[in-house]
mmCIF file of C-alpha atoms in Angstrom:
data_model
loop_
_atom_site.group_PDB
_atom_site.id
_atom_site.type_symbol
_atom_site.label_atom_id
_atom_site.label_comp_id
_atom_site.label_asym_id
_atom_site.label_seq_id
_atom_site.Cartn_x
_atom_site.Cartn_y
_atom_site.Cartn_z
ATOM 1 C CA UNK A 341 0.000 0.000 0.000
ATOM 2 C CA UNK A 342 2.765 2.431 0.920
ATOM 3 C CA UNK A 343 4.620 1.605 -2.297
ATOM 4 C CA UNK A 344 1.535 2.229 -4.416
ATOM 5 C CA UNK A 345 0.908 5.599 -2.823
ATOM 6 C CA UNK A 346 4.518 6.786 -2.940
ATOM 7 C CA UNK A 347 5.564 5.455 -6.354
ATOM 8 C CA UNK A 348 2.383 6.314 -8.197
ATOM 9 C CA UNK A 349 1.593 5.118 -11.681
ATOM 10 C CA UNK A 350 5.076 5.476 -13.147
ATOM 11 C CA UNK A 351 4.183 8.785 -14.813
ATOM 12 C CA UNK A 352 4.438 10.988 -11.748
ATOM 13 C CA UNK A 353 0.787 10.542 -10.809
ATOM 14 C CA UNK A 354 0.002 9.464 -7.277
ATOM 15 C CA UNK A 355 3.393 10.261 -5.811
ATOM 16 C CA UNK A 356 3.408 11.415 -2.237
ATOM 17 C CA UNK A 357 6.118 12.503 0.160
ATOM 18 C CA UNK A 358 6.394 10.183 3.129
ATOM 19 C CA UNK A 359 7.248 10.834 6.753
ATOM 20 C CA UNK A 360 8.094 7.685 8.696
ATOM 21 C CA UNK A 361 8.122 6.859 12.392
ATOM 22 C CA UNK A 362 8.870 3.824 14.525
ATOM 23 C CA UNK A 363 7.539 3.052 17.980
ATOM 24 C CA UNK A 364 8.124 -0.408 19.437
ATOM 25 C CA UNK A 365 6.585 -3.031 17.155
ATOM 26 C CA UNK A 366 4.820 -0.360 15.082
ATOM 27 C CA UNK A 367 6.128 1.458 12.021
ATOM 28 C CA UNK A 368 4.180 4.301 10.533
ATOM 29 C CA UNK A 369 4.025 6.245 7.323
ATOM 30 C CA UNK A 370 2.315 9.602 6.860
ATOM 31 C CA UNK A 371 1.528 10.636 3.287
ATOM 32 C CA UNK A 372 0.958 14.386 3.271
ATOM 33 C CA UNK A 373 -0.736 14.678 -0.129
ATOM 34 C CA UNK A 374 -3.378 12.137 0.895
ATOM 35 C CA UNK A 375 -3.619 13.240 4.545
ATOM 36 C CA UNK A 376 -3.266 9.537 5.262
ATOM 37 C CA UNK A 377 -1.265 7.505 7.719
ATOM 38 C CA UNK A 378 -0.524 3.796 7.449
ATOM 39 C CA UNK A 379 0.724 1.913 10.478
ATOM 40 C CA UNK A 380 2.280 -1.529 10.381
ATOM 41 C CA UNK A 381 2.097 -3.421 13.639
ATOM 42 C CA UNK A 382 4.301 -6.502 13.846
ATOM 43 C CA UNK A 383 2.223 -9.442 15.084
ATOM 44 C CA UNK A 384 2.790 -12.385 12.746
ATOM 45 C CA UNK A 385 0.527 -14.852 14.584
ATOM 46 C CA UNK A 386 -2.021 -12.334 16.013
ATOM 47 C CA UNK A 387 -1.651 -14.214 19.305
ATOM 48 C CA UNK A 388 1.205 -13.815 21.776
ATOM 49 C CA UNK A 389 4.570 -15.462 21.325
ATOM 50 C CA UNK A 390 6.131 -16.338 24.666
ATOM 51 C CA UNK A 391 9.914 -16.556 24.640
ATOM 52 C CA UNK A 392 12.231 -17.490 27.474
ATOM 53 C CA UNK A 393 15.920 -18.366 27.247
ATOM 54 C CA UNK A 394 14.970 -22.067 27.242
ATOM 55 C CA UNK A 395 11.658 -22.271 25.384
ATOM 56 C CA UNK A 396 9.439 -20.607 22.843
ATOM 57 C CA UNK A 397 5.684 -21.103 22.790
ATOM 58 C CA UNK A 398 2.707 -19.575 21.069
ATOM 59 C CA UNK A 399 -0.075 -18.614 23.478
ATOM 60 C CA UNK A 400 -3.013 -19.413 21.211
ATOM 61 C CA UNK A 401 -5.561 -18.190 23.771
ATOM 62 C CA UNK A 402 -3.965 -14.741 24.333
ATOM 63 C CA UNK A 403 -4.109 -11.869 21.858
ATOM 64 C CA UNK A 404 -0.801 -10.184 20.994
ATOM 65 C CA UNK A 405 0.337 -6.915 22.614
ATOM 66 C CA UNK A 406 -0.015 -4.305 19.809
ATOM 67 C CA UNK A 407 -3.797 -4.260 20.127
ATOM 68 C CA UNK A 408 -3.987 -0.666 21.422
ATOM 69 C CA UNK A 409 -2.955 0.480 17.933
ATOM 70 C CA UNK A 410 -5.519 -1.826 16.325
ATOM 71 C CA UNK A 411 -8.468 -0.398 18.276
ATOM 72 C CA UNK A 412 -8.390 3.012 16.583
ATOM 73 C CA UNK A 413 -7.734 1.976 12.986
ATOM 74 C CA UNK A 414 -10.070 3.064 10.199
ATOM 75 C CA UNK A 415 -9.093 -0.044 8.252
ATOM 76 C CA UNK A 416 -7.520 -3.010 10.037
ATOM 77 C CA UNK A 417 -5.788 -5.550 7.812
ATOM 78 C CA UNK A 418 -4.606 -8.703 9.555
ATOM 79 C CA UNK A 419 -2.429 -11.078 7.587
ATOM 80 C CA UNK A 420 -1.209 -14.202 9.317
ATOM 81 C CA UNK A 421 -1.568 -17.367 7.221
ATOM 82 C CA UNK A 422 1.940 -17.716 5.860
ATOM 83 C CA UNK A 423 3.534 -17.569 9.322
ATOM 84 C CA UNK A 424 1.827 -20.781 10.326
ATOM 85 C CA UNK A 425 3.950 -22.771 7.853
ATOM 86 C CA UNK A 426 7.203 -21.893 9.651
ATOM 87 C CA UNK A 427 8.931 -24.906 11.205
ATOM 88 C CA UNK A 428 7.922 -24.340 14.869
ATOM 89 C CA UNK A 429 4.167 -23.888 14.432
ATOM 90 C CA UNK A 430 3.914 -26.476 11.695
ATOM 91 C CA UNK A 431 5.779 -29.128 13.711
ATOM 92 C CA UNK A 432 3.381 -28.499 16.590
ATOM 93 C CA UNK A 433 5.561 -30.175 19.219
ATOM 94 C CA UNK A 434 5.656 -28.493 22.637
ATOM 95 C CA UNK A 435 4.888 -25.164 20.985
ATOM 96 C CA UNK A 436 1.189 -24.344 21.419
ATOM 97 C CA UNK A 437 0.172 -23.098 24.853
ATOM 98 C CA UNK A 438 -3.299 -22.620 26.345
ATOM 99 C CA UNK A 439 -3.394 -21.170 29.839
ATOM 100 C CA UNK A 440 -0.471 -22.800 31.636
ATOM 101 C CA UNK A 441 -0.630 -25.988 29.552
ATOM 102 C CA UNK A 442 1.781 -26.585 26.659
ATOM 103 C CA UNK A 443 0.376 -29.172 24.278
ATOM 104 C CA UNK A 444 2.849 -31.981 23.540
ATOM 105 C CA UNK A 445 1.494 -32.014 19.973
ATOM 106 C CA UNK A 446 -1.130 -30.004 18.127
ATOM 107 C CA UNK A 447 -1.772 -29.987 14.392
ATOM 108 C CA UNK A 448 -1.098 -26.583 12.850
ATOM 109 C CA UNK A 449 -4.624 -26.359 11.445
ATOM 110 C CA UNK A 450 -6.104 -26.878 14.928
ATOM 111 C CA UNK A 451 -3.751 -24.314 16.497
ATOM 112 C CA UNK A 452 -4.461 -21.858 13.681
ATOM 113 C CA UNK A 453 -8.220 -22.228 14.184
ATOM 114 C CA UNK A 454 -7.882 -21.695 17.952
ATOM 115 C CA UNK A 455 -5.705 -18.609 17.401
ATOM 116 C CA UNK A 456 -8.196 -17.169 14.911
ATOM 117 C CA UNK A 457 -11.017 -17.727 17.414
ATOM 118 C CA UNK A 458 -8.960 -15.839 20.025
ATOM 119 C CA UNK A 459 -8.461 -13.000 17.542
ATOM 120 C CA UNK A 460 -12.167 -13.027 16.568
ATOM 121 C CA UNK A 461 -13.265 -12.790 20.213
ATOM 122 C CA UNK A 462 -10.948 -9.801 20.634
ATOM 123 C CA UNK A 463 -12.355 -8.178 17.481
ATOM 124 C CA UNK A 464 -15.955 -8.728 18.631
ATOM 125 C CA UNK A 465 -15.184 -7.100 21.978
ATOM 126 C CA UNK A 466 -12.898 -4.254 20.873
ATOM 127 C CA UNK A 467 -13.594 -3.186 17.298
ATOM 128 C CA UNK A 468 -16.457 -0.859 16.438
ATOM 129 C CA UNK A 469 -17.735 -2.016 13.023
ATOM 130 C CA UNK A 470 -19.110 1.480 12.386
ATOM 131 C CA UNK A 471 -15.585 2.941 12.715
ATOM 132 C CA UNK A 472 -13.292 0.181 11.471
ATOM 133 C CA UNK A 473 -13.335 -1.876 8.289
ATOM 134 C CA UNK A 474 -11.784 -5.272 8.875
ATOM 135 C CA UNK A 475 -9.801 -7.380 6.394
ATOM 136 C CA UNK A 476 -8.395 -10.790 7.298
ATOM 137 C CA UNK A 477 -5.917 -12.487 5.004
ATOM 138 C CA UNK A 478 -5.029 -16.071 5.829
ATOM 139 C CA UNK A 479 -3.455 -16.987 2.501
ATOM 140 C CA UNK A 480 -0.200 -18.864 2.398
ATOM 141 C CA UNK A 481 2.073 -16.750 0.234
ATOM 142 C CA UNK A 482 5.695 -16.524 -0.678
ATOM 143 C CA UNK A 483 7.623 -14.407 1.781
ATOM 144 C CA UNK A 484 11.032 -16.001 1.556
ATOM 145 C CA UNK A 485 12.621 -18.067 4.276
ATOM 146 C CA UNK A 486 12.351 -21.733 5.062
ATOM 147 C CA UNK A 487 8.822 -23.070 5.178
ATOM 148 C CA UNK A 488 7.058 -19.990 3.872
ATOM 149 C CA UNK A 489 5.180 -20.338 0.625
ATOM 150 C CA UNK A 490 4.517 -24.044 0.954
ATOM 151 C CA UNK A 491 1.090 -25.377 0.077
ATOM 152 C CA UNK A 492 -0.057 -26.475 3.537
ATOM 153 C CA UNK A 493 -2.815 -28.650 2.099
ATOM 154 C CA UNK A 494 -0.224 -30.966 0.543
ATOM 155 C CA UNK A 495 2.043 -31.254 3.583
ATOM 156 C CA UNK A 496 2.279 -34.622 5.276
ATOM 157 C CA UNK A 497 1.511 -34.805 8.985
ATOM 158 C CA UNK A 498 4.522 -35.615 11.215
#
């Protein structure tokens, strides 16, 4: 979106000067000519990743931290599908946490569904549909890196 607005149509149309800012997990772009700001909030799984020196888990029943930014958006685009094909979530071994319990094994599709339900409950409670348009992308796309871009439907279960 930022590229489209700043690069225009290749003939000088649609170009806009951009002011950028960074605050924690959020990066922002203000496009003066459009009086528009676009904020990118890093939350690849939409639910909280819990990292300690010894372990890493995905708390599939807890929404991620950047939600204060999400509450005031005019348009909220959440894109998460391709992250679920990374090795840790797709292996599903000792990675998915609910409450204090870490599941010894959980299929990625089950964990993904539970995480999306957590996100949906948060949306239902916190997003005003009269103020915010909501877009959810769960497509598996090519982002580079090991595991990303695979067709999950053809993957064999471990």
